[in-house]
Tab-separated table of C-alpha atoms and ligand atoms in Angstrom:
chain	number	residue	atom	x	y	z
Z	234	MET	CA	-5.594	2.422	2.843
Z	235	ARG	CA	-6.396	4.199	6.026
Z	236	HIS	CA	-8.032	2.974	9.185
Z	237	ALA	CA	-10.605	5.084	10.953
Z	238	THR	CA	-8.325	5.457	13.938
Z	239	VAL	CA	-5.639	7.342	12.035
Z	240	ARG	CA	-6.079	11.117	12.049
Z	241	THR	CA	-9.720	11.911	11.941
Z	242	THR	CA	-11.315	15.263	11.327
Z	243	PRO	CA	-14.864	15.964	12.440
Z	244	SER	CA	-17.053	15.433	9.409
Z	245	LEU	CA	-17.493	15.562	5.711
Z	246	ARG	CA	-19.609	18.681	5.996
Z	247	TRP	CA	-16.834	20.412	7.909
Z	248	ALA	CA	-14.403	19.826	5.065
Z	249	ARG	CA	-16.789	21.158	2.467
Z	250	THR	CA	-17.353	24.338	4.430
Z	251	ARG	CA	-13.680	24.847	4.927
Z	252	VAL	CA	-12.704	24.341	1.319
Z	253	TRP	CA	-15.430	26.725	0.220
Z	254	ALA	CA	-14.203	29.320	2.713
Z	255	CYS	CA	-10.725	28.851	1.352
Z	256	GLY	CA	-11.976	29.676	-2.140
Z	257	ALA	CA	-13.365	32.954	-0.868
Z	258	VAL	CA	-9.961	34.057	0.370
Z	259	VAL	CA	-7.915	32.572	-2.399
Z	260	LEU	CA	-5.282	35.310	-2.339
Z	261	LEU	CA	-4.014	34.141	1.030
Z	262	ALA	CA	-0.731	32.324	0.649
Z	263	GLY	CA	-1.043	28.583	0.951
Z	264	CYS	CA	-4.752	28.579	0.309
Z	265	THR	CA	-5.594	26.426	-2.663
Z	266	ALA	CA	-9.198	26.335	-3.721
Z	267	ALA	CA	-10.916	23.838	-5.945
Z	268	ASP	CA	-11.298	26.401	-8.716
Z	269	ASP	CA	-7.636	27.331	-8.922
Z	270	PRO	CA	-5.905	26.595	-12.198
Z	271	VAL	CA	-3.423	23.768	-11.813
Z	272	ALA	CA	-0.027	25.344	-11.410
Z	273	THR	CA	2.815	23.793	-13.387
Z	274	PRO	CA	5.990	25.495	-12.196
Z	275	PRO	CA	9.304	24.367	-13.659
Z	276	ALA	CA	11.158	22.288	-11.106
Z	277	ALA	CA	14.799	22.581	-10.171
Z	278	GLY	CA	16.703	19.581	-11.491
Z	279	CYS	CA	13.597	18.678	-13.468
Z	280	PRO	CA	13.607	20.542	-16.776
Z	281	THR	CA	10.135	19.406	-17.739
Z	282	VAL	CA	7.082	18.479	-15.746
Z	283	GLU	CA	5.443	16.677	-18.629
Z	284	ARG	CA	3.793	13.516	-17.397
Z	285	ALA	CA	5.433	10.268	-18.498
Z	286	GLU	CA	3.328	8.021	-20.733
Z	287	PRO	CA	2.488	4.481	-19.617
Z	288	ASP	CA	4.627	1.695	-21.051
Z	289	PRO	CA	3.201	0.737	-24.470
Z	290	ASP	CA	4.192	-2.879	-23.722
Z	291	ARG	CA	2.371	-3.020	-20.383
Z	292	PRO	CA	0.233	-6.080	-19.611
Z	293	VAL	CA	-3.246	-6.448	-21.076
Z	294	VAL	CA	-5.740	-7.890	-18.603
Z	295	GLY	CA	-9.363	-8.958	-19.053
Z	296	LEU	CA	-11.528	-9.680	-16.009
Z	297	ASP	CA	-14.906	-11.350	-16.361
Z	298	PHE	CA	-16.743	-11.573	-13.013
Z	299	ARG	CA	-20.098	-13.133	-12.216
Z	300	LEU	CA	-21.649	-12.383	-8.839
Z	301	GLY	CA	-23.884	-15.296	-7.881
Z	302	ASP	CA	-27.486	-14.826	-6.780
Z	303	ASP	CA	-26.337	-15.567	-3.216
Z	304	LEU	CA	-24.349	-12.274	-3.418
Z	305	ARG	CA	-21.446	-14.067	-1.716
Z	306	THR	CA	-19.834	-16.020	-4.553
Z	307	VAL	CA	-17.896	-14.515	-7.440
Z	308	THR	CA	-16.782	-16.755	-10.266
Z	309	GLY	CA	-14.585	-15.404	-12.960
Z	310	THR	CA	-12.136	-15.738	-15.781
Z	311	GLU	CA	-9.029	-13.633	-16.134
Z	312	SER	CA	-6.969	-13.266	-19.282
Z	313	VAL	CA	-3.445	-11.896	-19.066
Z	314	ALA	CA	-1.074	-11.035	-21.907
Z	315	LEU	CA	2.323	-10.211	-20.418
Z	316	THR	CA	5.246	-8.923	-22.459
Z	317	PRO	CA	8.002	-9.072	-19.839
Z	318	ASP	CA	11.078	-6.866	-20.003
Z	319	LEU	CA	13.113	-9.697	-18.450
Z	320	PRO	CA	13.069	-13.401	-19.367
Z	321	VAL	CA	10.516	-15.438	-17.396
Z	322	GLU	CA	10.164	-19.156	-16.697
Z	323	GLU	CA	6.821	-18.986	-14.895
Z	324	LEU	CA	4.064	-16.508	-14.066
Z	325	TRP	CA	3.120	-15.506	-10.515
Z	326	PHE	CA	-0.179	-14.277	-9.147
Z	327	ARG	CA	-0.986	-12.912	-5.694
Z	328	LEU	CA	-4.131	-14.232	-3.977
Z	329	ILE	CA	-4.808	-11.311	-1.675
Z	330	PRO	CA	-8.164	-12.566	-0.322
Z	331	ASN	CA	-6.198	-15.422	1.265
Z	332	ALA	CA	-4.100	-13.045	3.415
Z	333	PRO	CA	-4.449	-13.382	7.213
Z	334	GLN	CA	-6.028	-9.918	7.454
Z	335	SER	CA	-8.883	-11.118	5.224
Z	336	ALA	CA	-9.297	-14.497	6.931
Z	337	GLY	CA	-12.766	-15.813	6.199
Z	338	HIS	CA	-12.720	-14.934	2.519
Z	339	ARG	CA	-11.219	-17.444	0.129
Z	340	LEU	CA	-9.899	-17.285	-3.429
Z	341	THR	CA	-9.184	-20.439	-5.422
Z	342	VAL	CA	-7.820	-20.947	-8.911
Z	343	GLU	CA	-9.943	-23.552	-10.656
Z	344	SER	CA	-8.035	-23.960	-13.895
Z	345	VAL	CA	-5.327	-22.356	-15.991
Z	346	ARG	CA	-4.671	-22.611	-19.718
Z	347	GLY	CA	-2.600	-21.156	-22.540
Z	348	ASP	CA	-0.314	-22.300	-25.349
Z	349	LEU	CA	2.730	-22.299	-23.098
Z	350	VAL	CA	1.017	-23.335	-19.876
Z	351	ALA	CA	2.202	-26.513	-18.158
Z	352	GLY	CA	-0.011	-26.431	-15.083
Z	353	GLY	CA	0.207	-24.432	-11.916
Z	354	GLY	CA	0.223	-24.621	-8.168
Z	355	TYR	CA	-0.224	-22.721	-4.920
Z	356	VAL	CA	2.534	-21.452	-2.692
Z	357	ASP	CA	1.617	-20.796	0.929
Z	358	ALA	CA	3.535	-17.496	1.382
Z	359	GLY	CA	2.049	-16.861	4.819
Z	360	ALA	CA	-1.591	-17.199	3.761
Z	361	ALA	CA	-4.424	-17.610	6.265
Z	362	ARG	CA	-5.075	-21.147	7.461
Z	363	GLY	CA	-7.824	-22.874	5.537
Z	364	THR	CA	-6.951	-21.118	2.295
Z	365	PRO	CA	-4.958	-22.836	-0.448
Z	366	GLY	CA	-2.163	-20.234	-0.458
Z	367	GLY	CA	-1.076	-16.672	-0.910
Z	368	LEU	CA	0.584	-17.045	-4.303
Z	369	TYR	CA	-0.228	-19.034	-7.426
Z	370	ARG	CA	2.502	-20.063	-9.856
Z	371	VAL	CA	1.726	-20.828	-13.492
Z	372	ASN	CA	4.343	-23.129	-14.981
Z	373	LEU	CA	5.445	-22.634	-18.577
Z	374	ARG	CA	6.578	-25.296	-21.031
Z	375	GLU	CA	9.579	-23.184	-22.038
Z	376	PRO	CA	11.219	-19.943	-20.946
Z	377	VAL	CA	9.807	-16.776	-22.495
Z	378	PRO	CA	12.461	-14.249	-23.554
Z	379	ALA	CA	12.153	-10.556	-22.774
Z	380	GLY	CA	9.935	-8.803	-25.293
Z	381	GLN	CA	7.873	-11.876	-26.205
Z	382	THR	CA	4.215	-11.962	-25.184
Z	383	VAL	CA	2.915	-14.849	-23.095
Z	384	SER	CA	-0.859	-15.263	-22.702
Z	385	VAL	CA	-2.701	-17.201	-20.031
Z	386	GLU	CA	-6.273	-17.610	-18.838
Z	387	LEU	CA	-7.310	-18.493	-15.307
Z	388	ASP	CA	-10.714	-19.496	-13.956
Z	389	PHE	CA	-11.192	-18.592	-10.317
Z	390	ARG	CA	-13.749	-18.605	-7.536
Z	391	LEU	CA	-14.007	-16.090	-4.729
Z	392	ARG	CA	-16.079	-16.935	-1.696
Z	393	LEU	CA	-16.912	-13.904	0.470
Z	394	THR	CA	-17.955	-13.955	4.077
Z	395	SER	CA	-20.115	-11.335	5.727
Z	396	GLU	CA	-18.347	-12.079	9.009
Z	397	ARG	CA	-15.976	-9.493	10.375
Z	398	THR	CA	-12.353	-10.175	9.343
Z	399	PRO	CA	-9.170	-9.302	11.270
Z	400	ALA	CA	-8.646	-6.225	9.077
Z	401	GLY	CA	-11.854	-4.576	10.254
Z	402	PHE	CA	-13.000	-2.626	7.221
Z	403	ASP	CA	-11.567	-4.672	4.402
Z	404	ARG	CA	-11.155	-4.682	0.642
Z	405	LEU	CA	-13.576	-7.601	0.503
Z	406	GLY	CA	-16.935	-7.835	2.159
Z	407	ALA	CA	-20.622	-8.504	1.995
Z	408	ASP	CA	-23.521	-7.066	3.910
Z	409	ASP	CA	-27.254	-6.587	3.396
Z	410	GLY	CA	-27.702	-5.127	-0.078
Z	411	VAL	CA	-24.008	-4.737	-0.855
Z	412	THR	CA	-21.077	-6.904	-1.911
Z	413	TRP	CA	-17.589	-5.671	-2.694
Z	414	TRP	CA	-14.372	-7.270	-3.814
Z	415	ALA	CA	-11.140	-5.442	-4.539
Z	416	SER	CA	-8.014	-7.462	-5.382
Z	417	GLY	CA	-10.651	-10.190	-5.681
Z	418	PHE	CA	-8.890	-12.193	-8.378
Z	419	PRO	CA	-5.383	-13.607	-9.012
Z	420	LEU	CA	-3.302	-10.424	-9.284
Z	421	LEU	CA	-0.349	-10.480	-11.687
Z	422	THR	CA	2.573	-9.604	-9.473
Z	423	TRP	CA	5.170	-8.466	-11.994
Z	424	GLU	CA	7.492	-5.556	-11.273
Z	425	PRO	CA	9.019	-4.281	-14.534
Z	426	GLY	CA	12.791	-4.046	-14.333
Z	427	SER	CA	12.850	-6.261	-11.252
Z	428	GLY	CA	10.820	-9.427	-11.797
Z	429	TRP	CA	8.251	-11.317	-9.758
Z	430	ALA	CA	7.169	-9.871	-6.408
Z	431	ARG	CA	6.702	-12.994	-4.299
Z	432	ASP	CA	6.616	-11.277	-0.925
Z	433	PRO	CA	4.949	-13.126	1.927
Z	434	MET	CA	1.566	-12.176	3.339
Z	435	VAL	CA	1.802	-10.350	6.686
Z	436	GLU	CA	-0.422	-10.164	9.761
Z	437	ILE	CA	-0.492	-6.357	9.678
Z	438	SER	CA	-3.492	-4.960	7.870
Z	439	GLY	CA	-2.187	-3.067	4.863
Z	440	GLU	CA	-1.356	-3.545	1.216
Z	441	THR	CA	1.536	-5.776	0.164
Z	442	THR	CA	1.407	-5.743	-3.625
Z	443	ALA	CA	3.642	-4.666	-6.460
Z	444	ALA	CA	1.589	-4.670	-9.632
Z	445	PRO	CA	2.236	-2.985	-12.976
Z	446	ALA	CA	-0.187	-0.552	-14.579
Z	447	ALA	CA	-2.109	-2.778	-17.005
Z	448	ASP	CA	-4.546	-2.095	-19.823
Z	449	THR	CA	-7.577	-3.601	-18.115
Z	450	THR	CA	-11.106	-4.401	-19.231
Z	451	ILE	CA	-13.662	-5.470	-16.634
Z	452	ARG	CA	-17.025	-7.142	-17.131
Z	453	VAL	CA	-19.378	-7.877	-14.245
Z	454	SER	CA	-22.659	-9.799	-14.354
Z	455	VAL	CA	-24.967	-9.096	-11.405
Z	456	PRO	CA	-28.671	-9.369	-10.532
Z	457	ASP	CA	-30.459	-6.597	-12.420
Z	458	ASP	CA	-31.648	-4.678	-9.352
Z	459	LEU	CA	-28.093	-3.859	-8.293
Z	460	VAL	CA	-25.721	-1.059	-9.318
Z	461	VAL	CA	-22.003	-1.591	-9.997
Z	462	LEU	CA	-19.330	0.988	-9.126
Z	463	MET	CA	-15.853	-0.163	-10.137
Z	464	SER	CA	-12.451	0.806	-11.462
Z	465	GLY	CA	-12.363	2.243	-14.972
Z	466	ASP	CA	-14.620	4.258	-17.218
Z	467	GLN	CA	-17.966	2.475	-16.988
Z	468	ALA	CA	-20.330	2.016	-19.928
Z	469	GLU	CA	-24.104	1.953	-19.492
Z	470	PRO	CA	-25.158	-1.524	-18.321
Z	471	ARG	CA	-26.985	-3.865	-20.642
Z	472	ASP	CA	-29.678	-6.371	-19.793
Z	473	ALA	CA	-28.821	-10.044	-19.993
Z	474	ALA	CA	-30.722	-13.300	-19.651
Z	475	GLY	CA	-31.885	-14.626	-16.300
Z	476	GLY	CA	-32.727	-11.311	-14.650
Z	477	ARG	CA	-29.154	-10.115	-14.921
Z	478	ARG	CA	-27.364	-7.022	-16.042
Z	479	VAL	CA	-23.823	-6.761	-17.389
Z	480	TRP	CA	-21.605	-3.804	-16.546
Z	481	GLU	CA	-18.362	-3.109	-18.372
Z	482	SER	CA	-15.494	-0.716	-17.862
Z	483	HIS	CA	-12.037	-0.004	-19.192
Z	484	ASP	CA	-9.053	1.346	-17.280
Z	485	PRO	CA	-5.961	1.548	-19.490
Z	486	VAL	CA	-3.593	1.866	-16.512
Z	487	ALA	CA	-5.050	-0.261	-13.693
Z	488	ARG	CA	-2.660	-1.870	-11.209
Z	489	ASP	CA	-5.538	-3.621	-9.499
Z	490	VAL	CA	-9.304	-3.195	-9.540
Z	491	SER	CA	-12.194	-2.745	-7.152
Z	492	VAL	CA	-15.786	-3.770	-7.781
Z	493	ALA	CA	-18.693	-2.778	-5.519
Z	494	VAL	CA	-22.219	-4.026	-6.163
Z	495	GLY	CA	-25.205	-2.792	-4.236
Z	496	GLN	CA	-28.409	-0.856	-3.960
Z	497	PHE	CA	-26.472	2.357	-4.526
Z	498	ASP	CA	-27.992	5.743	-4.970
Z	499	THR	CA	-25.456	7.549	-7.164
Z	500	ALA	CA	-24.483	11.120	-8.004
Z	501	THR	CA	-22.014	12.373	-10.582
Z	502	VAL	CA	-19.928	15.547	-10.551
Z	503	ASP	CA	-17.461	16.742	-13.185
Z	504	VAL	CA	-14.326	18.440	-11.944
Z	505	ARG	CA	-12.004	19.776	-14.673
Z	506	GLY	CA	-12.177	16.716	-16.886
Z	507	THR	CA	-12.652	14.078	-14.191
Z	508	ARG	CA	-16.061	12.487	-13.773
Z	509	VAL	CA	-16.635	11.539	-10.138
Z	510	THR	CA	-19.430	9.064	-9.385
Z	511	ALA	CA	-20.240	8.491	-5.746
Z	512	GLY	CA	-22.639	5.862	-4.445
Z	513	VAL	CA	-24.274	5.411	-1.069
Z	514	LEU	CA	-26.591	2.753	0.325
Z	515	PRO	CA	-30.161	3.585	1.337
Z	516	GLU	CA	-29.428	3.894	5.071
Z	517	ALA	CA	-26.223	5.968	4.734
Z	518	ASP	CA	-25.832	9.157	6.765
Z	519	THR	CA	-24.245	10.919	3.802
Z	520	SER	CA	-25.976	11.584	0.484
Z	521	ALA	CA	-24.408	10.599	-2.829
Z	522	ASP	CA	-24.381	14.300	-3.774
Z	523	GLU	CA	-22.447	15.251	-0.643
Z	524	LEU	CA	-19.927	12.467	-1.162
Z	525	ALA	CA	-19.409	13.324	-4.833
Z	526	GLU	CA	-18.921	17.007	-3.983
Z	527	ALA	CA	-16.478	16.281	-1.170
Z	528	THR	CA	-14.483	14.014	-3.470
Z	529	ALA	CA	-14.445	16.616	-6.241
Z	530	GLU	CA	-13.235	19.236	-3.785
Z	531	ALA	CA	-10.445	16.948	-2.595
Z	532	ILE	CA	-9.405	16.461	-6.217
Z	533	GLY	CA	-9.333	20.225	-6.759
Z	534	VAL	CA	-7.211	20.908	-3.707
Z	535	LEU	CA	-4.742	18.103	-4.427
Z	536	GLU	CA	-4.380	19.026	-8.112
Z	537	GLY	CA	-3.045	22.382	-6.938
Z	538	ARG	CA	-0.152	20.596	-5.237
Z	539	PHE	CA	0.445	17.419	-7.215
Z	540	GLY	CA	-0.718	18.193	-10.762
Z	541	PRO	CA	-3.653	16.969	-12.859
Z	542	PHE	CA	-5.750	14.101	-11.473
Z	543	PRO	CA	-4.425	10.840	-12.946
Z	544	TYR	CA	-7.698	9.381	-14.288
Z	545	PRO	CA	-10.656	10.604	-16.377
Z	546	THR	CA	-13.095	8.924	-13.974
Z	547	LEU	CA	-13.280	8.087	-10.292
Z	548	THR	CA	-15.906	5.955	-8.555
Z	549	VAL	CA	-16.430	6.267	-4.807
Z	550	PRO	CA	-18.766	3.667	-3.308
Z	551	LEU	CA	-19.500	4.027	0.400
Z	552	VAL	CA	-19.980	0.352	1.169
Z	553	SER	CA	-20.119	0.478	4.932
Z	554	ASP	CA	-20.919	3.207	7.386
Z	555	GLY	CA	-19.957	1.017	10.290
Z	556	GLU	CA	-17.720	1.633	13.246
Z	557	ASP	CA	-14.632	0.383	11.407
Z	558	GLY	CA	-14.563	3.329	9.006
Z	559	GLY	CA	-11.500	3.330	6.832
Z	560	GLY	CA	-10.900	3.340	3.115
Z	561	GLU	CA	-9.024	1.455	0.426
Z	562	GLU	CA	-7.483	2.923	-2.686
Z	563	TYR	CA	-7.738	1.182	-6.026
Z	564	SER	CA	-7.116	2.238	-9.575
Z	565	SER	CA	-9.641	5.012	-10.371
Z	566	SER	CA	-11.867	3.808	-7.524
Z	567	ILE	CA	-12.004	4.243	-3.765
Z	568	LEU	CA	-13.791	1.894	-1.393
Z	569	LEU	CA	-15.028	3.827	1.602
Z	570	GLY	CA	-16.140	2.540	4.984
Z	571	GLY	CA	-16.548	6.053	6.369
Z	572	THR	CA	-16.607	9.657	5.220
Z	573	ASP	CA	-14.497	11.767	7.537
Z	574	ALA	CA	-12.859	14.563	5.603
Z	575	GLY	CA	-9.265	13.492	6.143
Z	576	LEU	CA	-10.112	9.990	4.977
Z	577	VAL	CA	-11.552	11.182	1.661
Z	578	VAL	CA	-8.518	13.397	0.993
Z	579	HIS	CA	-6.155	10.576	1.974
Z	580	GLU	CA	-7.746	8.107	-0.423
Z	581	VAL	CA	-7.983	10.645	-3.262
Z	582	ALA	CA	-4.258	11.416	-2.752
Z	583	HIS	CA	-3.549	7.720	-3.299
Z	584	MET	CA	-4.668	8.179	-6.913
Z	585	TRP	CA	-1.335	9.983	-7.368
Z	586	PHE	CA	0.654	7.952	-4.816
Z	587	TYR	CA	-0.096	4.289	-5.524
Z	588	GLY	CA	-2.365	4.649	-8.570
Z	589	MET	CA	-0.160	6.714	-10.859
Z	590	VAL	CA	3.192	6.673	-9.060
Z	591	GLY	CA	3.249	3.031	-8.122
Z	592	ASN	CA	5.403	1.417	-5.467
Z	593	SER	CA	5.951	-1.965	-3.969
Z	594	GLN	CA	3.539	-1.695	-1.084
Z	595	PHE	CA	5.371	-4.552	0.579
Z	596	ARG	CA	8.929	-3.221	0.175
Z	597	ASP	CA	8.318	0.537	0.493
Z	598	PRO	CA	4.900	1.099	2.067
Z	599	TRP	CA	5.867	4.656	3.070
Z	600	LEU	CA	6.127	5.774	-0.554
Z	601	ASP	CA	2.346	5.763	-0.858
Z	602	GLU	CA	1.122	5.899	2.758
Z	603	ALA	CA	3.383	8.689	4.034
Z	604	PHE	CA	2.580	10.787	0.952
Z	605	ALA	CA	-1.184	10.179	1.256
Z	606	SER	CA	-1.035	11.150	4.949
Z	607	PHE	CA	1.126	14.191	4.137
Z	608	ALA	CA	-1.449	15.147	1.471
Z	609	GLU	CA	-4.153	15.399	4.141
Z	610	THR	CA	-2.425	18.552	5.349
Z	611	VAL	CA	-2.889	20.212	1.947
Z	612	ALA	CA	-6.644	20.368	2.502
Z	613	ASP	CA	-6.490	20.753	6.266
Z	614	PRO	CA	-3.286	22.464	7.420
Z	615	HIS	CA	-2.751	20.498	10.597
Z	616	THR	CA	0.640	19.081	11.384
Z	617	HIS	CA	2.018	15.685	12.247
Z	618	GLU	CA	5.046	17.436	13.792
Z	619	GLU	CA	4.948	15.596	17.113
Z	620	ASP	CA	5.264	12.267	15.275
Z	621	LEU	CA	8.733	13.199	14.014
Z	622	ASP	CA	10.175	12.266	17.401
Z	623	LEU	CA	8.783	8.726	17.375
Z	624	ARG	CA	11.480	6.086	17.678
Z	625	GLY	CA	11.990	3.936	14.606
Z	626	ALA	CA	12.447	4.299	10.874
Z	627	VAL	CA	9.747	5.419	8.436
Z	628	GLY	CA	11.253	3.204	5.738
Z	629	GLY	CA	11.314	-0.559	5.747
Z	630	SER	CA	9.128	-3.306	4.414
Z	631	MET	CA	5.798	-4.567	5.741
Z	632	ALA	CA	7.770	-7.354	7.437
Z	633	ASP	CA	9.847	-4.863	9.449
Z	634	PHE	CA	7.105	-3.561	11.758
Z	635	ASP	CA	6.218	-5.209	15.063
Z	636	ASP	CA	2.492	-4.605	14.949
Z	637	GLN	CA	-0.331	-2.519	13.492
Z	638	ASP	CA	0.181	0.420	15.858
Z	639	GLN	CA	3.883	0.696	15.156
Z	640	TYR	CA	3.334	0.402	11.408
Z	641	GLU	CA	0.731	3.174	11.359
Z	642	ALA	CA	2.651	5.435	13.747
Z	643	LEU	CA	5.890	5.235	11.773
Z	644	VAL	CA	4.699	4.979	8.164
Z	645	TYR	CA	1.656	7.276	8.322
Z	646	GLY	CA	2.418	9.567	11.257
Z	647	LYS	CA	6.191	9.915	11.256
Z	648	GLY	CA	6.271	9.546	7.457
Z	649	ALA	CA	3.937	12.502	6.985
Z	650	ALA	CA	5.827	14.494	9.631
Z	651	ALA	CA	9.123	13.835	7.864
Z	652	LEU	CA	7.728	15.045	4.532
Z	653	GLU	CA	6.341	18.177	6.215
Z	654	ALA	CA	9.692	18.836	7.898
Z	655	ALA	CA	11.569	18.208	4.650
Z	656	ARG	CA	9.299	20.713	2.911
Z	657	GLU	CA	9.993	23.294	5.571
Z	658	ALA	CA	13.744	22.655	5.472
Z	659	ALA	CA	14.001	22.917	1.687
Z	660	GLY	CA	11.557	25.760	1.224
Z	661	GLU	CA	7.962	25.052	0.279
Z	662	GLU	CA	8.191	26.107	-3.353
Z	663	ALA	CA	11.364	24.194	-4.125
Z	664	PHE	CA	10.101	21.084	-2.347
Z	665	ASP	CA	6.726	21.179	-4.076
Z	666	GLN	CA	8.434	21.519	-7.457
Z	667	ALA	CA	10.700	18.580	-6.737
Z	668	VAL	CA	7.776	16.403	-5.623
Z	669	ARG	CA	5.891	17.438	-8.725
Z	670	CYS	CA	8.905	16.379	-10.764
Z	671	TYR	CA	8.942	13.001	-8.982
Z	672	VAL	CA	5.230	12.517	-9.667
Z	673	GLU	CA	5.381	13.353	-13.361
Z	674	THR	CA	8.578	11.470	-14.190
Z	675	GLN	CA	7.568	8.331	-12.251
Z	676	ALA	CA	3.988	8.247	-13.563
Z	677	TRP	CA	2.764	4.690	-14.259
Z	678	THR	CA	5.995	3.095	-13.008
Z	679	ILE	CA	6.810	1.317	-9.758
Z	680	ALA	CA	8.984	3.955	-8.108
Z	681	ARG	CA	11.724	3.361	-5.578
Z	682	PRO	CA	13.072	5.579	-2.811
Z	683	GLU	CA	16.080	6.516	-4.957
Z	684	ASP	CA	13.694	7.973	-7.556
Z	685	LEU	CA	12.386	10.354	-4.907
Z	686	ALA	CA	15.935	11.095	-3.781
Z	687	ARG	CA	16.833	11.920	-7.381
Z	688	ALA	CA	13.947	14.371	-7.675
Z	689	LEU	CA	15.071	16.001	-4.418
Z	690	SER	CA	18.736	16.195	-5.422
Z	691	GLY	CA	20.056	19.672	-4.738
Z	692	LEU	CA	17.693	20.048	-1.799
Z	693	GLU	CA	20.177	18.776	0.779
Z	694	PRO	CA	18.238	19.996	3.832
Z	695	ALA	CA	15.182	17.972	2.714
Z	696	LEU	CA	17.287	14.897	2.013
Z	697	ASP	CA	18.914	15.214	5.442
Z	698	VAL	CA	15.509	15.291	7.145
Z	699	LEU	CA	14.288	12.218	5.256
Z	700	VAL	CA	17.495	10.301	5.976
Z	701	GLU	CA	17.345	11.284	9.650
Z	702	ALA	CA	13.767	9.948	9.867
Z	703	GLY	CA	14.831	6.676	8.278
Z	704	ALA	CA	12.591	7.272	5.261
Z	705	LEU	CA	15.415	7.512	2.754
Z	706	ASP	CA	18.648	5.672	3.200
Z	707	ARG	CA	22.017	7.261	2.438
Z	708	ARG	CA	22.340	4.597	-0.258
Z	709	ASP	CA	19.150	5.892	-1.908
Z	710	VAL	CA	20.702	9.345	-2.031
Z	711	GLU	CA	23.979	8.000	-3.406
Z	712	ALA	CA	22.168	5.841	-5.958
Z	713	ALA	CA	20.266	8.938	-7.069
Z	714	ASP	CA	23.568	10.738	-7.659
Z	715	ASP	CA	24.830	8.044	-10.030
I	213	ZN	ZN1	-3.494	4.989	2.689
C-alpha cells in the first residue's frame, strides 16, 4: 500500500509526458521507455533467469460473493482445498476487515463445514473492539498429514461502513455509487514451509498477511447497473434473476483478492501481453483512458528493470478521489484512492513485490514496501538518499515500529534509500541482475530476507549497505551462504 503523504509527484499527466519524452531519447543510459524490449541479462550467481513455476499443489480457492441491494452488505461462501506441505491439526483464517485500522467494517463467519471439520472459533488477535476477532480457527476431527488435501467451506458476512476508518483510504469502503472490498473474506493464512501465520493485528495502517499463491475463482453477484473490476481474468458478465448480473474471474496465483463494484467508466489497453482495464467513477478528475495509459506505461518501465509483468491482466479501479489518496495492491488488481504518478508506479511495482514474490507482510514488511518505493525511482529518477541517515532499522516486523510515521519513514523511505545505495555500491548492472535473479527464483513463493541475501551473494558492498541499514541481518547473509 501507499498513503498519499508518502512521496508524491505532481500529477498523472506529468508522468505520462515524462515517460514519453524518455522514449524519444531512449539511447541515453538509464532511460527505459515503455517500448523497450524486456532485457534478460544473465545474473552473476544466478545461472538462469527463468521464472519459477507456481507450486502445482498450491491451494484451490473459490469465492462466491453477493453484494446486497443496500450496497453495504456482502454475503459469501468460500471453498478452500489445502494440500499442506506440513502436517496440520486445524486451519486458520485471517479476518482483515476486523483489524483496528478498518474499525467500522465487520467480517463474521456464519458457518463452516467439511468432511473433517469439527467446528471453529474466533481468536481475538488484537482485532478492533466490537468485532468477533482477527483470526478464525477451523477445528479438524483428525490431523491431516503433509500431502493430503483437506477441504472446507465457510459462509461469511461482511458489513461495510461508509464512515471514515482509522486507515484513511482503506481496502474496504463504500461511497455513493461505489463499493469495494479487498481481503473481504476469511483469508487462508498458510505459509508453505513454515505453517500458520497467526500474527496479531496492529494499530499501524499497513498489510499484515502471509498468504500463499492460490488457484482462485471468483464469482460476484451485483445489481445489474454496476460494473465489477476485480482480481483475475474477468469473463463477460451474465444476466441473472432479480435485476442482477454475475461477474466471474479466475486468477491461478492469487494470494488475496480485491473486488470493486461501481458506476465505472472503463478503458482497456494492451501492453505486451498484459490487458490493463482501468475504471473511474463519473465525477473523477482522471479519465479511464488516462489511467489505463499511465498504468500501461508504468508496466513498461518496470518490466525493463524487473522482468515480464507477472499477470496476463490487471484491473485498476479508482474508487475514491478524496483527500486520503493512497493505493492498495492486490493480486492482479490495484485499488486506487488517488492518481499521482509515483503512486501508480508504486502499486504496479507491488505486482512483482508482494504479488509474485510474496513475503510475510507482518514479519518482513520491507521486502515489498521498500522495493515498491525503490521502484518509483525507476520511472522518476529522484532519490531517497537523505532517508538513509534516519535512525532505526529498515527490517523488523509490523509490531516493531512505534507509530505510522516511523514505520513509513524507515520501511518506505530508508528502505528505498538503502536499496538505491546498495545498487550504487555494487554497480548498477550487477545489482539489477541479482535482483532480477531474486525475482525470478522466488516467483510465487513467500520469500525471506535470506533469499534476497542469497541472490546478492558475491556483491559484498551491497550486502554491507543493507546490513548497515538494518534491512538485512548478518544472520540472513550467513544463512544465504549455507
Ligand atoms: Zn506499498
